[in-house]
């Protein structure tokens, strides 16, 4: 199937006089997860990971991705000609120099300007020019090849009401307009879908697992233009916008409207989400800044925090009922990883305000747990028995919040010392980071070490960051803060501030043997102010017992043991009211002190 | 005095048609510490700190420096018109935008191209152009004003023999030439004085406290040019160079020789030490890279490691004798901080291969210890009594190594709980970082957190990095590795590798009350290789007892207490052979277990 698509694409390359195509994983909004219409890289390679760039020439099909996805690539692209190119640094555009080194002088690279940021096109041009290679905008290549390409999303756009958002669109727009004024600019342009959803308090379901709306927004002091399909707006949304002087303009008119912006205008925008087609369309001057909305949105208000706490409660109830079901069912039969994922979802779906999963649940039995972004296929996923280790990373979208949790449990038999040491080291890392106090403004790279220090002393490590921001009925990976080893990533360099949601999720993976990860969402809070500054701390809001069967007690300090017992006790006490007697008894046993 | 100099400088500005001068702290080699000839910033401001930039207009004299130096500035510039501008980020060129905002359009900024790197001049030009401000090279302004300006260094240049360097110049040059070949370049240009001293195994005393040689080097495949004063070379050096096909060319001929390099030539160089005058002189193409010599030099060979261990031993003997003298003498009289510093030096001077101090010793009594880079003046420094707290940060140059150590001791009376908590937190931080194992390649920002985590939990912190590289009879602050909170500094971003020397020196400072710092030099070693990679660890090589009087035992874990007792026991056992009976008895008491 991939072979046929590549034949068609290469024929199209000849027609369009192009020697190579660079096909990234993004859409015109530089999204991490995209709607079906933009799944070009997946269509031409079969690779479904959230990050990776496909480079096609007449002879080579190369997929560049990072270490999280190496195993997944081997699995998904096994029977294709697509070859894996390992990024040294995640998300780094290492394919650009590689491609320009590969191509002869005088050749042509085709790209779709909508799928690239300005800085990405600049980089491609720099390398290409040095080699006398031409870079051409070829936005139509996919349509010509991809029969049955999904159209752009078309579902209803709803408002996200004040009871969930905690702040009106008017109040949010006022902050943006204040920034436009103080910087003597004319407009603030937003291209990132999560920023637009937050700013206008709108939600739809344009992207798998994520309640986003395909749109751009050009906020002016007097008038605001929102580019989306007008017929998609609910009547509530139309009414709300008419009051706010927000004019709805068709999504396809973005470029032509940008061409109409007066050349003496000044537009503030975040270059990381601005696509090159939009940039190219206007003669106005851009001021590039890290998005104001990204910063505002990362700080959760009281309503959003209450919503998240409520969602974690619902998630905890669903997970408890699910784990009881799983334990009972495994005594009777083997169950596929796929079925387990679906069943977990069905428990969540019974909760109030549930709208869907927040990402494709990862249910990884034994060695499959070591595939960091594993998805069990409907057909042929591993059969889980009542023995060994199982990793489940899952989450949901509720209208009042977004969840993301990983638990690793022991299903039966005698765990090896190796597995217990790994599990306990991961737990120690989680506790170390979660209980640390730190100066306001400490970055993700500084904090990341805390989750790894015990593992390092045991000769262990894990090849991914330790955590990411999370939205409020928004993206499960929400920028900008997080925890990462690399000081060049946004998660590594962004300062931690009060009232942010971040996951803490250290792990340990041994290929073909096991995967272990323990993940909670925490909220940051100011704890104290001393002559040395304001110090923050984290409070976990995820509510689900941590399995104590794999804990090597002798590796825990008394403080760590107390933390574990207190956490499980809190989980039990908070979830108890929603559980029946048998469920309570079951959970009490899981939560009993060690 | 400063007032008179500024009057003269401002008159000169009018003569040269310049509206502002930017006067950095560096020399033509972008050195941190410079020879007397280049102490322009100190001459015109009175400020002696190792980092800081002076900006002079007809109305304003502004000194930009970072938090390490705020207290020192207040002290040294108190009675001048020079005002302090606080850098948000150390070494960041924040003065450039500030100056260009300040100056009217059409004005002129004067600089000496020799004192600026290419990137610095580029930055000044960018800001200046936007404001239609001209940037002019005015290399002669200082000579016209500064009567009795010291001439360039003129002492003998000696070879650094193989018994201390552990590697011949031929072997080092071979590595450089290999890089020139593999990159198809013609030359490798070195401007950093410490790199040239290492590469050619030469030493002199051009810079205070540092055995460097004022020189440039242009290494070619066939021939190498070393730019320095020929008459300074010892006969051994002349003989060595003639065998290696190293041609000595006068230092002043650098620009004219660069002008003669063929325009089709390719020169590899590190832009961070390349001055703009040199850059500007040639039509050849530069390849910019982090210096190969910087990387090679940071990895110490066995001879250098043995040399350093020997120096630490000598330092330990000198420090022990000094502390005994101090304790006895303080029972009889008060002693000035200045005298204490000189006395300490006199003990070191009795050691083999001693050539001088490696920096101006910091002897800070009580509140003076809170001035991070304090230097006690000959006249009027504080009188130390046999009570309270004393911080001593000092080091020496020996022909076989360089030392740097800080100890904070309690002289008598009852320490407050605050001071004991601070001291113990600093100690915990030191131990945490020193005993950590970590993957090869972990950066300074990742590791820095380990020294702060306990302090943060107690609401404490310190406004400087946690450590720096250190040379081998070289610079006491040697790039590139170190420990720093900031992920944008070289010390923060450089990966740690085996066989490097780095200091670990957490601290705690309360203005006007006390300063505490505990500093050892450690050497990195590969400890183990597991399926998760190669893990490194640190071994302390500094040998001097850590005062246990200020330790709050209840704040130490049993592991930390064991570490402290083991360290002091090791110090005692290693130093004992060089001490007489009374000295042994004294040290045994200081090193006894808690």
Short mmCIF file of C-alpha atoms in Angstrom, two decimals, chain A residues 50-354:
data_model
loop_
_atom_site.label_atom_id
_atom_site.label_comp_id
_atom_site.label_asym_id
_atom_site.label_seq_id
_atom_site.Cartn_x
_atom_site.Cartn_y
_atom_site.Cartn_z
CA UNK A 50 3.42 12.32 16.75
CA UNK A 51 6.84 13.56 15.61
CA UNK A 52 8.82 12.76 12.49
CA UNK A 53 9.59 14.13 9.05
CA UNK A 54 9.48 12.16 5.82
CA UNK A 55 11.94 12.97 3.06
CA UNK A 56 11.25 11.49 -0.37
CA UNK A 57 13.49 11.45 -3.41
CA UNK A 58 13.25 9.20 -6.48
CA UNK A 59 15.58 6.73 -4.73
CA UNK A 60 15.09 7.20 -1.01
CA UNK A 61 12.26 7.42 1.49
CA UNK A 62 13.70 8.48 4.84
CA UNK A 63 11.84 9.10 8.06
CA UNK A 64 13.58 11.27 10.66
CA UNK A 65 12.34 10.85 14.20
CA UNK A 66 13.61 10.68 17.78
CA UNK A 67 14.37 7.85 20.19
CA UNK A 68 10.82 7.66 21.59
CA UNK A 69 9.72 6.29 18.23
CA UNK A 70 12.52 3.99 17.09
CA UNK A 71 10.76 0.76 18.13
CA UNK A 72 7.40 2.00 16.83
CA UNK A 73 9.00 2.82 13.50
CA UNK A 74 10.50 -0.67 13.17
CA UNK A 75 7.04 -2.07 13.80
CA UNK A 76 4.99 0.20 11.54
CA UNK A 77 7.37 0.58 8.63
CA UNK A 78 8.81 -2.94 8.67
CA UNK A 79 7.56 -3.98 5.22
CA UNK A 80 8.12 -0.68 3.44
CA UNK A 81 11.12 0.87 1.79
CA UNK A 82 10.99 3.71 4.32
CA UNK A 83 14.24 3.85 6.28
CA UNK A 84 14.70 5.23 9.77
CA UNK A 85 17.04 8.19 10.29
CA UNK A 86 17.66 8.68 13.99
CA UNK A 87 17.54 12.28 15.22
CA UNK A 88 20.29 13.03 17.67
CA UNK A 89 18.13 15.77 19.17
CA UNK A 90 14.31 15.35 19.19
CA UNK A 91 12.55 17.72 16.75
CA UNK A 92 15.87 19.00 15.40
CA UNK A 93 15.73 19.57 11.61
CA UNK A 94 18.69 17.27 11.00
CA UNK A 95 17.13 16.06 7.74
CA UNK A 96 17.69 19.42 6.07
CA UNK A 97 21.47 19.34 5.93
CA UNK A 98 21.34 15.61 5.18
CA UNK A 99 19.04 16.15 2.18
CA UNK A 100 21.04 19.07 0.81
CA UNK A 101 24.23 17.01 1.11
CA UNK A 102 22.48 14.18 -0.74
CA UNK A 103 20.98 16.14 -3.64
CA UNK A 104 23.13 17.24 -6.60
CA UNK A 105 23.51 20.93 -7.40
CA UNK A 106 20.74 22.44 -9.48
CA UNK A 107 17.99 20.20 -8.12
CA UNK A 108 14.68 21.24 -6.56
CA UNK A 109 13.05 20.56 -3.18
CA UNK A 110 9.25 20.76 -2.99
CA UNK A 111 7.47 21.83 0.21
CA UNK A 112 4.02 23.04 1.19
CA UNK A 113 4.57 26.50 2.71
CA UNK A 114 1.51 25.97 4.92
CA UNK A 115 3.20 23.10 6.72
CA UNK A 116 6.41 24.94 7.60
CA UNK A 117 7.25 27.79 9.94
CA UNK A 118 9.26 30.73 8.73
CA UNK A 119 12.35 29.60 10.59
CA UNK A 120 12.07 26.13 9.06
CA UNK A 121 11.88 27.53 5.51
CA UNK A 122 14.75 29.90 6.30
CA UNK A 123 16.86 26.97 7.40
CA UNK A 124 16.00 24.93 4.31
CA UNK A 125 16.82 27.91 2.10
CA UNK A 126 20.17 28.45 3.82
CA UNK A 127 21.32 24.89 3.26
CA UNK A 128 19.76 24.72 -0.22
CA UNK A 129 21.31 27.99 -1.45
CA UNK A 130 24.81 26.86 -0.45
CA UNK A 131 24.29 23.92 -2.83
CA UNK A 132 22.41 25.85 -5.56
CA UNK A 133 19.26 23.88 -4.82
CA UNK A 134 15.89 25.52 -5.42
CA UNK A 135 13.09 25.40 -2.83
CA UNK A 136 9.61 25.49 -4.39
CA UNK A 137 6.18 25.87 -2.82
CA UNK A 138 4.10 22.92 -4.13
CA UNK A 139 0.97 22.95 -1.97
CA UNK A 140 -1.05 20.74 -4.30
CA UNK A 141 1.10 17.63 -4.57
CA UNK A 142 -0.87 15.61 -2.02
CA UNK A 143 -4.32 16.25 -3.50
CA UNK A 144 -3.10 15.02 -6.85
CA UNK A 145 -1.96 11.71 -5.36
CA UNK A 146 -4.10 11.08 -2.31
CA UNK A 147 -7.50 9.88 -3.50
CA UNK A 148 -10.08 10.06 -0.72
CA UNK A 149 -8.00 12.55 1.26
CA UNK A 150 -10.19 13.59 4.24
CA UNK A 151 -11.60 17.10 3.87
CA UNK A 152 -10.99 19.78 6.49
CA UNK A 153 -12.93 19.30 9.77
CA UNK A 154 -16.56 20.27 9.62
CA UNK A 155 -18.16 19.59 13.00
CA UNK A 156 -19.98 22.12 15.16
CA UNK A 157 -17.90 24.66 17.02
CA UNK A 158 -19.25 25.11 20.57
CA UNK A 159 -18.47 27.69 23.20
CA UNK A 160 -16.50 26.61 26.26
CA UNK A 161 -18.70 28.12 28.97
CA UNK A 162 -17.54 30.30 31.84
CA UNK A 163 -18.26 27.56 34.38
CA UNK A 164 -15.40 25.59 32.80
CA UNK A 165 -13.13 28.32 31.40
CA UNK A 166 -13.23 30.63 34.42
CA UNK A 167 -12.52 33.69 32.27
CA UNK A 168 -14.56 35.41 29.57
CA UNK A 169 -13.34 35.91 26.02
CA UNK A 170 -13.78 39.64 26.58
CA UNK A 171 -11.34 39.54 29.50
CA UNK A 172 -8.84 37.47 27.54
CA UNK A 173 -9.06 39.69 24.44
CA UNK A 174 -8.53 42.74 26.66
CA UNK A 175 -5.16 41.36 27.75
CA UNK A 176 -4.13 40.77 24.14
CA UNK A 177 -5.24 44.25 23.10
CA UNK A 178 -3.33 45.74 26.03
CA UNK A 179 -0.16 44.08 24.70
CA UNK A 180 -0.88 45.36 21.18
CA UNK A 181 -1.23 48.89 22.58
CA UNK A 182 1.81 48.88 24.84
CA UNK A 183 3.97 47.62 21.97
CA UNK A 184 2.52 50.16 19.54
CA UNK A 185 1.48 47.37 17.17
CA UNK A 186 -1.75 47.01 15.17
CA UNK A 187 -2.53 43.31 15.44
CA UNK A 188 -1.73 40.14 17.29
CA UNK A 189 -1.84 37.11 14.99
CA UNK A 190 -2.55 33.68 16.47
CA UNK A 191 -2.06 30.48 14.46
CA UNK A 192 -1.79 27.82 17.18
CA UNK A 193 -5.10 25.97 17.50
CA UNK A 194 -4.91 25.52 21.27
CA UNK A 195 -4.27 29.24 21.72
CA UNK A 196 -7.30 30.14 19.61
CA UNK A 197 -9.49 27.64 21.47
CA UNK A 198 -8.41 29.19 24.78
CA UNK A 199 -8.64 32.82 23.68
CA UNK A 200 -12.13 32.56 22.17
CA UNK A 201 -13.43 29.92 24.60
CA UNK A 202 -14.39 27.63 21.71
CA UNK A 203 -14.08 23.87 21.32
CA UNK A 204 -14.78 21.33 18.60
CA UNK A 205 -13.19 17.98 17.74
CA UNK A 206 -10.99 18.78 14.76
CA UNK A 207 -7.98 16.84 15.93
CA UNK A 208 -8.01 13.24 17.21
CA UNK A 209 -8.27 13.26 21.00
CA UNK A 210 -8.14 17.05 21.20
CA UNK A 211 -11.12 19.48 21.27
CA UNK A 212 -9.57 22.03 18.95
CA UNK A 213 -10.95 24.27 16.21
CA UNK A 214 -9.19 24.75 12.88
CA UNK A 215 -8.80 28.52 12.79
CA UNK A 216 -6.53 31.56 12.70
CA UNK A 217 -7.16 34.79 14.59
CA UNK A 218 -6.05 38.32 13.86
CA UNK A 219 -6.80 40.43 16.92
CA UNK A 220 -6.89 44.19 16.35
CA UNK A 221 -7.58 46.98 18.80
CA UNK A 222 -11.01 47.73 17.29
CA UNK A 223 -11.88 44.58 15.43
CA UNK A 224 -10.94 40.94 15.66
CA UNK A 225 -11.00 38.53 12.74
CA UNK A 226 -11.54 34.83 13.44
CA UNK A 227 -10.85 32.65 10.41
CA UNK A 228 -12.98 29.49 10.50
CA UNK A 229 -15.94 28.01 8.66
CA UNK A 230 -18.88 30.20 9.69
CA UNK A 231 -21.45 27.44 9.16
CA UNK A 232 -19.70 25.35 11.83
CA UNK A 233 -20.44 27.83 14.63
CA UNK A 234 -23.22 26.95 17.08
CA UNK A 235 -25.86 29.61 17.63
CA UNK A 236 -24.41 30.28 21.10
CA UNK A 237 -21.02 30.92 19.55
CA UNK A 238 -22.43 33.24 16.86
CA UNK A 239 -24.25 35.24 19.49
CA UNK A 240 -21.19 35.46 21.73
CA UNK A 241 -18.94 36.70 18.94
CA UNK A 242 -21.36 39.30 17.63
CA UNK A 243 -21.31 40.94 21.08
CA UNK A 244 -17.50 40.99 21.13
CA UNK A 245 -17.02 42.58 17.69
CA UNK A 246 -15.37 39.38 16.46
CA UNK A 247 -15.90 39.02 12.71
CA UNK A 248 -15.99 35.48 11.33
CA UNK A 249 -14.14 35.09 8.04
CA UNK A 250 -13.84 31.91 6.07
CA UNK A 251 -10.77 29.82 6.91
CA UNK A 252 -9.69 29.71 3.25
CA UNK A 253 -9.56 33.49 3.10
CA UNK A 254 -6.60 33.75 5.50
CA UNK A 255 -3.94 34.39 2.87
CA UNK A 256 -6.03 36.86 0.88
CA UNK A 257 -6.93 38.77 4.08
CA UNK A 258 -3.27 38.89 5.09
CA UNK A 259 -2.47 40.33 1.66
CA UNK A 260 -4.93 43.14 2.42
CA UNK A 261 -3.29 44.15 5.70
CA UNK A 262 -1.72 47.59 5.21
CA UNK A 263 2.02 47.39 4.64
CA UNK A 264 2.71 49.94 7.38
CA UNK A 265 0.96 47.71 9.94
CA UNK A 266 2.80 45.97 12.73
CA UNK A 267 1.75 42.45 13.69
CA UNK A 268 2.90 40.67 16.84
CA UNK A 269 3.08 36.91 16.44
CA UNK A 270 4.81 33.81 17.74
CA UNK A 271 7.10 32.56 14.96
CA UNK A 272 6.87 28.97 16.23
CA UNK A 273 3.27 28.59 15.03
CA UNK A 274 3.29 31.04 12.11
CA UNK A 275 3.34 29.18 8.80
CA UNK A 276 5.40 30.43 5.90
CA UNK A 277 2.41 30.87 3.58
CA UNK A 278 0.82 33.33 6.00
CA UNK A 279 4.13 35.08 6.60
CA UNK A 280 4.69 35.35 2.88
CA UNK A 281 1.24 36.83 2.19
CA UNK A 282 1.71 40.17 3.91
CA UNK A 283 3.93 43.21 3.54
CA UNK A 284 3.26 44.23 7.14
CA UNK A 285 6.07 44.13 9.70
CA UNK A 286 6.14 41.27 12.20
CA UNK A 287 7.27 41.50 15.80
CA UNK A 288 8.20 38.00 16.89
CA UNK A 289 7.49 37.04 20.47
CA UNK A 290 6.71 33.97 22.49
CA UNK A 291 2.93 33.95 22.38
CA UNK A 292 1.21 35.93 25.11
CA UNK A 293 -1.68 33.45 25.06
CA UNK A 294 0.70 30.54 25.51
CA UNK A 295 1.97 32.22 28.67
CA UNK A 296 -1.49 33.22 29.96
CA UNK A 297 -2.99 29.83 29.19
CA UNK A 298 -0.26 27.94 31.06
CA UNK A 299 -1.33 29.64 34.30
CA UNK A 300 -4.58 27.96 35.30
CA UNK A 301 -7.31 29.95 37.06
CA UNK A 302 -9.29 28.66 40.05
CA UNK A 303 -12.13 27.33 37.91
CA UNK A 304 -9.72 25.39 35.72
CA UNK A 305 -7.91 24.00 38.77
CA UNK A 306 -11.20 22.94 40.36
CA UNK A 307 -12.24 21.38 37.04
CA UNK A 308 -9.01 19.43 36.80
CA UNK A 309 -9.35 18.17 40.37
CA UNK A 310 -12.89 17.04 39.55
CA UNK A 311 -11.69 15.25 36.40
CA UNK A 312 -8.90 13.48 38.29
CA UNK A 313 -11.53 12.29 40.74
CA UNK A 314 -13.69 10.91 37.92
CA UNK A 315 -10.63 9.34 36.31
CA UNK A 316 -9.72 7.74 39.64
CA UNK A 317 -13.16 6.21 40.03
CA UNK A 318 -13.09 4.89 36.46
CA UNK A 319 -9.56 3.49 36.85
CA UNK A 320 -10.42 1.78 40.13
CA UNK A 321 -13.48 0.05 38.62
CA UNK A 322 -11.40 -0.84 35.58
CA UNK A 323 -8.56 -2.38 37.61
CA UNK A 324 -11.09 -4.43 39.60
CA UNK A 325 -12.64 -5.67 36.36
CA UNK A 326 -9.22 -6.49 34.96
CA UNK A 327 -8.12 -8.45 38.01
CA UNK A 328 -11.33 -10.49 38.08
CA UNK A 329 -11.46 -11.07 34.35
CA UNK A 330 -7.82 -12.19 34.12
CA UNK A 331 -8.63 -15.00 36.54
CA UNK A 332 -11.06 -16.32 33.95
CA UNK A 333 -9.40 -15.64 30.60
CA UNK A 334 -6.65 -13.95 28.62
CA UNK A 335 -7.53 -10.48 27.33
CA UNK A 336 -5.93 -8.61 24.44
CA UNK A 337 -4.16 -5.33 25.10
CA UNK A 338 -6.58 -3.75 22.66
CA UNK A 339 -9.65 -4.94 24.57
CA UNK A 340 -8.13 -3.70 27.82
CA UNK A 341 -7.73 -0.23 26.34
CA UNK A 342 -11.32 -0.19 25.08
CA UNK A 343 -12.67 -1.43 28.42
CA UNK A 344 -10.76 1.25 30.34
CA UNK A 345 -12.28 3.83 28.05
CA UNK A 346 -15.78 2.47 28.64
CA UNK A 347 -15.38 3.06 32.39
CA UNK A 348 -14.27 6.64 31.78
CA UNK A 349 -17.15 7.17 29.34
CA UNK A 350 -19.61 6.71 32.22
CA UNK A 351 -18.24 9.82 33.94
CA UNK A 352 -19.87 13.25 33.77
CA UNK A 353 -18.68 15.60 31.00
CA UNK A 354 -16.64 12.83 29.31
#
